[in-house]
PDB file of C-alpha atoms in Angstrom:
ATOM      1  CA  UNK Y   9     -27.023-133.354  45.945  1.00 59.00           C
ATOM      2  CA  UNK Y  10     -25.669-133.128  42.520  1.00 73.00           C
ATOM      3  CA  UNK Y  11     -25.973-130.650  40.216  1.00 80.00           C
ATOM      4  CA  UNK Y  12     -28.401-131.023  37.830  1.00 90.00           C
ATOM      5  CA  UNK Y  13     -28.396-132.324  34.519  1.00 94.00           C
ATOM      6  CA  UNK Y  14     -27.927-129.797  32.058  1.00 96.00           C
ATOM      7  CA  UNK Y  15     -31.127-128.266  29.996  1.00 97.00           C
ATOM      8  CA  UNK Y  16     -31.799-127.620  26.478  1.00 98.00           C
ATOM      9  CA  UNK Y  17     -33.418-124.425  26.019  1.00 98.00           C
ATOM     10  CA  UNK Y  18     -33.183-125.098  22.121  1.00 98.00           C
ATOM     11  CA  UNK Y  19     -32.409-128.462  20.444  1.00 98.00           C
ATOM     12  CA  UNK Y  20     -33.612-128.013  16.498  1.00 97.00           C
ATOM     13  CA  UNK Y  21     -32.899-131.217  14.329  1.00 96.00           C
ATOM     14  CA  UNK Y  22     -34.186-132.463  10.970  1.00 95.00           C
ATOM     15  CA  UNK Y  23     -33.867-135.784   9.168  1.00 93.00           C
ATOM     16  CA  UNK Y  24     -30.618-133.695   7.084  1.00 92.00           C
ATOM     17  CA  UNK Y  25     -28.389-134.311  10.612  1.00 93.00           C
ATOM     18  CA  UNK Y  26     -28.316-130.683  10.759  1.00 96.00           C
ATOM     19  CA  UNK Y  27     -28.565-129.382  14.086  1.00 96.00           C
ATOM     20  CA  UNK Y  28     -29.075-126.252  16.526  1.00 97.00           C
ATOM     21  CA  UNK Y  29     -28.824-126.684  19.742  1.00 98.00           C
ATOM     22  CA  UNK Y  30     -27.885-124.067  22.534  1.00 98.00           C
ATOM     23  CA  UNK Y  31     -27.189-126.074  26.454  1.00 98.00           C
ATOM     24  CA  UNK Y  32     -27.965-124.573  29.504  1.00 98.00           C
ATOM     25  CA  UNK Y  33     -25.106-126.694  31.816  1.00 96.00           C
ATOM     26  CA  UNK Y  34     -25.327-124.164  35.012  1.00 95.00           C
ATOM     27  CA  UNK Y  35     -25.202-120.668  37.126  1.00 95.00           C
ATOM     28  CA  UNK Y  36     -22.817-118.308  36.186  1.00 92.00           C
ATOM     29  CA  UNK Y  37     -21.557-118.133  39.739  1.00 91.00           C
ATOM     30  CA  UNK Y  38     -23.649-119.637  42.198  1.00 91.00           C
ATOM     31  CA  UNK Y  39     -24.338-117.989  45.089  1.00 89.00           C
ATOM     32  CA  UNK Y  40     -22.951-114.501  43.672  1.00 89.00           C
ATOM     33  CA  UNK Y  41     -24.782-111.640  43.692  1.00 86.00           C
ATOM     34  CA  UNK Y  42     -24.153-110.350  40.498  1.00 87.00           C
ATOM     35  CA  UNK Y  43     -23.696-113.737  38.896  1.00 90.00           C
ATOM     36  CA  UNK Y  44     -26.214-116.644  40.744  1.00 93.00           C
ATOM     37  CA  UNK Y  45     -29.617-115.180  38.136  1.00 93.00           C
ATOM     38  CA  UNK Y  46     -26.475-115.597  34.920  1.00 94.00           C
ATOM     39  CA  UNK Y  47     -26.890-118.993  33.103  1.00 96.00           C
ATOM     40  CA  UNK Y  48     -23.942-120.526  30.853  1.00 95.00           C
ATOM     41  CA  UNK Y  49     -24.775-121.798  27.973  1.00 96.00           C
ATOM     42  CA  UNK Y  50     -23.053-124.198  25.372  1.00 97.00           C
ATOM     43  CA  UNK Y  51     -24.577-123.651  21.508  1.00 96.00           C
ATOM     44  CA  UNK Y  52     -23.646-126.547  19.424  1.00 97.00           C
ATOM     45  CA  UNK Y  53     -24.200-126.594  15.015  1.00 96.00           C
ATOM     46  CA  UNK Y  54     -23.715-129.126  13.380  1.00 96.00           C
ATOM     47  CA  UNK Y  55     -24.345-128.746   9.365  1.00 95.00           C
ATOM     48  CA  UNK Y  56     -22.983-130.686   6.500  1.00 93.00           C
ATOM     49  CA  UNK Y  57     -20.027-127.932   6.543  1.00 93.00           C
ATOM     50  CA  UNK Y  58     -19.753-126.812  10.702  1.00 93.00           C
ATOM     51  CA  UNK Y  59     -19.010-127.852  13.278  1.00 95.00           C
ATOM     52  CA  UNK Y  60     -18.811-125.613  16.347  1.00 95.00           C
ATOM     53  CA  UNK Y  61     -19.282-125.183  19.900  1.00 95.00           C
ATOM     54  CA  UNK Y  62     -19.487-121.769  21.528  1.00 95.00           C
ATOM     55  CA  UNK Y  63     -20.441-119.825  24.327  1.00 93.00           C
ATOM     56  CA  UNK Y  64     -23.231-117.855  25.612  1.00 94.00           C
ATOM     57  CA  UNK Y  65     -24.465-116.181  29.080  1.00 94.00           C
ATOM     58  CA  UNK Y  66     -28.053-115.531  29.580  1.00 95.00           C
ATOM     59  CA  UNK Y  67     -29.479-113.141  31.335  1.00 93.00           C
ATOM     60  CA  UNK Y  68     -32.962-113.527  32.563  1.00 92.00           C
ATOM     61  CA  UNK Y  69     -34.302-110.722  30.400  1.00 92.00           C
ATOM     62  CA  UNK Y  70     -33.299-113.141  28.118  1.00 94.00           C
ATOM     63  CA  UNK Y  71     -35.249-115.133  28.496  1.00 96.00           C
ATOM     64  CA  UNK Y  72     -38.971-113.438  28.827  1.00 95.00           C
ATOM     65  CA  UNK Y  73     -37.713-111.793  25.134  1.00 95.00           C
ATOM     66  CA  UNK Y  74     -37.327-115.853  24.388  1.00 96.00           C
ATOM     67  CA  UNK Y  75     -40.912-116.033  25.777  1.00 96.00           C
ATOM     68  CA  UNK Y  76     -42.305-113.479  24.120  1.00 96.00           C
ATOM     69  CA  UNK Y  77     -41.158-114.434  20.715  1.00 96.00           C
ATOM     70  CA  UNK Y  78     -41.239-117.458  20.919  1.00 95.00           C
ATOM     71  CA  UNK Y  79     -45.420-116.705  21.796  1.00 93.00           C
ATOM     72  CA  UNK Y  80     -45.910-114.201  18.507  1.00 92.00           C
ATOM     73  CA  UNK Y  81     -43.760-117.555  16.252  1.00 95.00           C
ATOM     74  CA  UNK Y  82     -46.245-117.427  12.545  1.00 95.00           C
ATOM     75  CA  UNK Y  83     -44.377-117.622   9.253  1.00 95.00           C
ATOM     76  CA  UNK Y  84     -42.520-115.292   8.053  1.00 96.00           C
ATOM     77  CA  UNK Y  85     -42.120-114.441  11.921  1.00 96.00           C
ATOM     78  CA  UNK Y  86     -38.816-114.259  13.597  1.00 96.00           C
ATOM     79  CA  UNK Y  87     -37.679-115.194  17.123  1.00 96.00           C
ATOM     80  CA  UNK Y  88     -33.708-114.981  18.593  1.00 95.00           C
ATOM     81  CA  UNK Y  89     -31.523-115.030  21.775  1.00 94.00           C
ATOM     82  CA  UNK Y  90     -28.848-113.568  22.943  1.00 87.00           C
ATOM     83  CA  UNK Y  91     -27.296-110.658  20.676  1.00 74.00           C
ATOM     84  CA  UNK Y  92     -27.051-106.993  21.613  1.00 73.00           C
ATOM     85  CA  UNK Y  93     -23.369-108.333  24.807  1.00 75.00           C
ATOM     86  CA  UNK Y  94     -21.816-110.673  22.179  1.00 85.00           C
ATOM     87  CA  UNK Y  95     -23.641-113.688  20.524  1.00 93.00           C
ATOM     88  CA  UNK Y  96     -26.170-113.899  18.486  1.00 94.00           C
ATOM     89  CA  UNK Y  97     -29.275-116.502  17.115  1.00 96.00           C
ATOM     90  CA  UNK Y  98     -32.375-115.882  15.308  1.00 96.00           C
ATOM     91  CA  UNK Y  99     -34.953-117.815  14.261  1.00 97.00           C
ATOM     92  CA  UNK Y 100     -37.000-117.585  10.736  1.00 97.00           C
ATOM     93  CA  UNK Y 101     -39.852-119.267  10.599  1.00 97.00           C
ATOM     94  CA  UNK Y 102     -40.761-119.617   6.230  1.00 96.00           C
ATOM     95  CA  UNK Y 103     -43.881-120.254   4.850  1.00 95.00           C
ATOM     96  CA  UNK Y 104     -42.562-124.168   4.121  1.00 94.00           C
ATOM     97  CA  UNK Y 105     -42.595-124.381   7.916  1.00 94.00           C
ATOM     98  CA  UNK Y 106     -39.085-124.670   7.466  1.00 96.00           C
ATOM     99  CA  UNK Y 107     -36.277-122.601  10.153  1.00 97.00           C
ATOM    100  CA  UNK Y 108     -33.421-120.430   9.174  1.00 98.00           C
ATOM    101  CA  UNK Y 109     -31.288-120.158  11.656  1.00 97.00           C
ATOM    102  CA  UNK Y 110     -28.888-117.652  11.932  1.00 97.00           C
ATOM    103  CA  UNK Y 111     -25.751-117.437  14.177  1.00 96.00           C
ATOM    104  CA  UNK Y 112     -23.694-113.906  14.588  1.00 94.00           C
ATOM    105  CA  UNK Y 113     -20.765-114.263  17.816  1.00 91.00           C
ATOM    106  CA  UNK Y 114     -18.443-111.350  16.176  1.00 87.00           C
ATOM    107  CA  UNK Y 115     -14.784-111.625  15.154  1.00 79.00           C
ATOM    108  CA  UNK Y 116     -16.236-115.495  15.441  1.00 87.00           C
ATOM    109  CA  UNK Y 117     -18.280-117.196  13.542  1.00 90.00           C
ATOM    110  CA  UNK Y 118     -21.743-115.958  10.831  1.00 93.00           C
ATOM    111  CA  UNK Y 119     -23.443-117.904   9.360  1.00 95.00           C
ATOM    112  CA  UNK Y 120     -26.790-119.557   8.657  1.00 96.00           C
ATOM    113  CA  UNK Y 121     -28.439-122.748   7.503  1.00 96.00           C
ATOM    114  CA  UNK Y 122     -31.734-123.490   6.964  1.00 96.00           C
ATOM    115  CA  UNK Y 123     -33.496-126.739   9.126  1.00 96.00           C
ATOM    116  CA  UNK Y 124     -37.083-128.397   9.253  1.00 95.00           C
ATOM    117  CA  UNK Y 125     -38.273-129.651  12.795  1.00 95.00           C
ATOM    118  CA  UNK Y 126     -40.800-131.606  13.642  1.00 93.00           C
ATOM    119  CA  UNK Y 127     -44.383-130.048  13.176  1.00 92.00           C
ATOM    120  CA  UNK Y 128     -44.576-128.562  16.879  1.00 94.00           C
ATOM    121  CA  UNK Y 129     -41.408-127.595  17.514  1.00 96.00           C
ATOM    122  CA  UNK Y 130     -42.725-124.668  18.903  1.00 96.00           C
ATOM    123  CA  UNK Y 131     -45.023-126.278  21.978  1.00 96.00           C
ATOM    124  CA  UNK Y 132     -42.092-128.483  22.500  1.00 97.00           C
ATOM    125  CA  UNK Y 133     -39.805-125.170  23.639  1.00 97.00           C
ATOM    126  CA  UNK Y 134     -42.218-123.590  25.531  1.00 97.00           C
ATOM    127  CA  UNK Y 135     -42.076-126.698  27.582  1.00 97.00           C
ATOM    128  CA  UNK Y 136     -38.181-126.254  27.938  1.00 97.00           C
ATOM    129  CA  UNK Y 137     -38.247-122.896  28.417  1.00 97.00           C
ATOM    130  CA  UNK Y 138     -41.088-123.709  31.401  1.00 97.00           C
ATOM    131  CA  UNK Y 139     -38.267-126.643  32.485  1.00 97.00           C
ATOM    132  CA  UNK Y 140     -35.329-124.167  32.425  1.00 97.00           C
ATOM    133  CA  UNK Y 141     -36.858-121.981  34.346  1.00 95.00           C
ATOM    134  CA  UNK Y 142     -37.515-124.553  37.256  1.00 95.00           C
ATOM    135  CA  UNK Y 143     -34.773-126.302  37.248  1.00 96.00           C
ATOM    136  CA  UNK Y 144     -32.511-122.453  37.148  1.00 94.00           C
ATOM    137  CA  UNK Y 145     -35.501-120.480  38.814  1.00 94.00           C
ATOM    138  CA  UNK Y 146     -34.695-115.958  39.113  1.00 92.00           C
ATOM    139  CA  UNK Y 147     -33.492-116.149  42.732  1.00 91.00           C
ATOM    140  CA  UNK Y 148     -32.350-112.609  42.824  1.00 87.00           C
ATOM    141  CA  UNK Y 149     -34.608-110.322  43.993  1.00 78.00           C
ATOM    142  CA  UNK Y 150     -34.274-106.166  44.217  1.00 64.00           C
ATOM    143  CA  UNK Y 151     -35.908-104.273  46.009  1.00 57.00           C
ATOM    144  CA  UNK Y 152     -36.837-100.838  47.578  1.00 52.00           C
ATOM    145  CA  UNK Y 153     -35.550 -98.708  44.192  1.00 53.00           C
ATOM    146  CA  UNK Y 154     -35.922 -95.547  46.569  1.00 51.00           C
ATOM    147  CA  UNK Y 155     -36.206 -94.240  50.030  1.00 41.00           C
ATOM    148  CA  UNK Y 156     -38.734 -90.954  50.380  1.00 42.00           C
ATOM    149  CA  UNK Y 157     -35.159 -89.187  52.057  1.00 40.00           C
ATOM    150  CA  UNK Y 158     -33.222 -88.898  48.388  1.00 38.00           C
ATOM    151  CA  UNK Y 159     -31.305 -91.992  49.625  1.00 34.00           C
ATOM    152  CA  UNK Y 160     -31.444 -94.908  46.732  1.00 32.00           C
ATOM    153  CA  UNK Y 161     -31.565 -97.471  48.325  1.00 30.00           C
ATOM    154  CA  UNK Y 162     -30.890-100.759  46.602  1.00 31.00           C
ATOM    155  CA  UNK Y 163     -32.177-104.370  48.893  1.00 35.00           C
ATOM    156  CA  UNK Y 164     -30.448-107.733  46.814  1.00 35.00           C
ATOM    157  CA  UNK Y 165     -32.174-110.146  48.688  1.00 37.00           C
ATOM    158  CA  UNK Y 166     -30.411-113.940  47.668  1.00 36.00           C
ATOM    159  CA  UNK Y 167     -32.696-116.615  49.145  1.00 35.00           C
ATOM    160  CA  UNK Y 168     -31.332-120.118  48.759  1.00 36.00           C
ATOM    161  CA  UNK Y 169     -33.440-123.407  50.070  1.00 37.00           C
ATOM    162  CA  UNK Y 170     -33.529-123.256  53.946  1.00 36.00           C
ATOM    163  CA  UNK Y 171     -32.084-120.093  54.088  1.00 36.00           C
ATOM    164  CA  UNK Y 172     -34.099-117.613  55.851  1.00 35.00           C
ATOM    165  CA  UNK Y 173     -33.130-113.542  55.244  1.00 36.00           C
ATOM    166  CA  UNK Y 174     -31.789-110.903  52.742  1.00 36.00           C
ATOM    167  CA  UNK Y 175     -27.331-111.567  52.111  1.00 35.00           C
ATOM    168  CA  UNK Y 176     -26.870-108.257  50.794  1.00 37.00           C
ATOM    169  CA  UNK Y 177     -28.031-105.023  50.940  1.00 32.00           C
ATOM    170  CA  UNK Y 178     -26.485-101.822  48.936  1.00 31.00           C
ATOM    171  CA  UNK Y 179     -26.782 -98.729  49.626  1.00 34.00           C
ATOM    172  CA  UNK Y 180     -25.866 -95.854  46.838  1.00 33.00           C
ATOM    173  CA  UNK Y 181     -26.818 -92.079  46.534  1.00 35.00           C
ATOM    174  CA  UNK Y 182     -27.003 -90.900  42.980  1.00 38.00           C
ATOM    175  CA  UNK Y 183     -28.739 -93.068  39.674  1.00 42.00           C
ATOM    176  CA  UNK Y 184     -29.364 -96.692  40.337  1.00 41.00           C
ATOM    177  CA  UNK Y 185     -27.719 -98.846  40.472  1.00 42.00           C
ATOM    178  CA  UNK Y 186     -27.067-101.879  37.759  1.00 42.00           C
ATOM    179  CA  UNK Y 187     -25.637-105.343  38.387  1.00 44.00           C
ATOM    180  CA  UNK Y 188     -23.551-106.063  35.513  1.00 45.00           C
ATOM    181  CA  UNK Y 189     -22.491-110.331  35.853  1.00 47.00           C
ATOM    182  CA  UNK Y 190     -18.574-110.336  35.996  1.00 49.00           C
ATOM    183  CA  UNK Y 191     -16.561-111.012  33.603  1.00 43.00           C
ATOM    184  CA  UNK Y 192     -17.209-114.718  31.998  1.00 49.00           C
ATOM    185  CA  UNK Y 193     -14.550-115.557  29.587  1.00 42.00           C
ATOM    186  CA  UNK Y 194     -13.858-119.165  28.197  1.00 40.00           C
ATOM    187  CA  UNK Y 195     -12.950-121.710  24.519  1.00 39.00           C
ATOM    188  CA  UNK Y 196     -14.985-121.781  21.952  1.00 46.00           C
ATOM    189  CA  UNK Y 197     -13.918-125.117  19.896  1.00 47.00           C
ATOM    190  CA  UNK Y 198     -15.488-124.301  16.262  1.00 45.00           C
ATOM    191  CA  UNK Y 199     -14.358-126.602  12.951  1.00 44.00           C
ATOM    192  CA  UNK Y 200     -15.385-126.384   9.998  1.00 42.00           C
ATOM    193  CA  UNK Y 201     -15.653-129.280   7.215  1.00 41.00           C
ATOM    194  CA  UNK Y 202     -16.365-129.125   3.381  1.00 38.00           C
ATOM    195  CA  UNK Y 203     -16.934-132.739   1.324  1.00 38.00           C
ATOM    196  CA  UNK Y 204     -16.498-130.547  -2.215  1.00 36.00           C
ATOM    197  CA  UNK Y 205     -13.622-131.641  -3.923  1.00 38.00           C
ATOM    198  CA  UNK Y 206     -11.801-132.206  -0.721  1.00 38.00           C
ATOM    199  CA  UNK Y 207     -10.465-134.033   2.106  1.00 36.00           C
ATOM    200  CA  UNK Y 208     -11.754-132.584   5.016  1.00 36.00           C
ATOM    201  CA  UNK Y 209     -10.259-129.964   7.211  1.00 35.00           C
ATOM    202  CA  UNK Y 210     -10.570-128.825  10.949  1.00 33.00           C
ATOM    203  CA  UNK Y 211      -9.849-125.897  12.493  1.00 31.00           C
ATOM    204  CA  UNK Y 212      -9.548-125.483  16.048  1.00 33.00           C
ATOM    205  CA  UNK Y 213      -9.596-122.374  17.472  1.00 33.00           C
ATOM    206  CA  UNK Y 214      -8.985-121.308  20.857  1.00 32.00           C
ATOM    207  CA  UNK Y 215     -11.609-118.053  21.388  1.00 32.00           C
ATOM    208  CA  UNK Y 216     -11.644-115.319  24.463  1.00 37.00           C
ATOM    209  CA  UNK Y 217     -15.556-114.561  25.051  1.00 37.00           C
ATOM    210  CA  UNK Y 218     -15.763-111.778  25.762  1.00 38.00           C
ATOM    211  CA  UNK Y 219     -17.919-110.456  28.731  1.00 41.00           C
ATOM    212  CA  UNK Y 220     -21.301-108.623  29.159  1.00 39.00           C
ATOM    213  CA  UNK Y 221     -19.544-105.716  31.426  1.00 39.00           C
ATOM    214  CA  UNK Y 222     -16.582-105.275  28.903  1.00 41.00           C
ATOM    215  CA  UNK Y 223     -19.045-104.961  25.663  1.00 36.00           C
ATOM    216  CA  UNK Y 224     -20.913-102.536  27.401  1.00 39.00           C
ATOM    217  CA  UNK Y 225     -17.747-100.864  28.097  1.00 37.00           C
ATOM    218  CA  UNK Y 226     -16.975-100.013  24.440  1.00 39.00           C
ATOM    219  CA  UNK Y 227     -20.399 -99.220  23.901  1.00 36.00           C
ATOM    220  CA  UNK Y 228     -20.988 -96.584  26.336  1.00 36.00           C
ATOM    221  CA  UNK Y 229     -17.111 -95.488  25.959  1.00 41.00           C
ATOM    222  CA  UNK Y 230     -17.049 -91.853  24.409  1.00 41.00           C
TER     223      UNK Y 230
END
């Protein structure tokens, strides 16, 4: 059985050719405790002045937050995904039903632009989220956070189809143990162009993507 086809969690486009796509391509590290439920995604942006491909790593809590914000999105409201660990993509629904897209990837790219998607794009994106969760469901389960003996037990059970029983069980004393994704690194290709009085310019950048662990370490260190 081959790898599942990529799923577009976000796909906004308009008649002018502007587009913003978040394309989930798979699990970060399938079968590895700290990376199995982390999903890899490409953020693809194309406008009259910018073409970019950036990397994004999605945790399950990112998907839950996206679902909640999408459900409550009304004109004047905001929804977004990512942020706090690197790339952040935000959407603001305007009164005229156009969408202001903001992208902030620290030290790499910060931009905003407007897209006028089709009228039922919110419902369409609910369906996209459902599809993503069917293709790559959450499969890492933490059980028994505290035992009566005072020893903290974090039991993590990873089930494959046809596999029975837990594959890992960690016991720790003291504060709860939080699993963080390993260090995802990659490249982001950015092309920018301008058609006002100049020939098209293309700039290719090879950029290192900071991991969740690195960013949290930088924030939490004294």
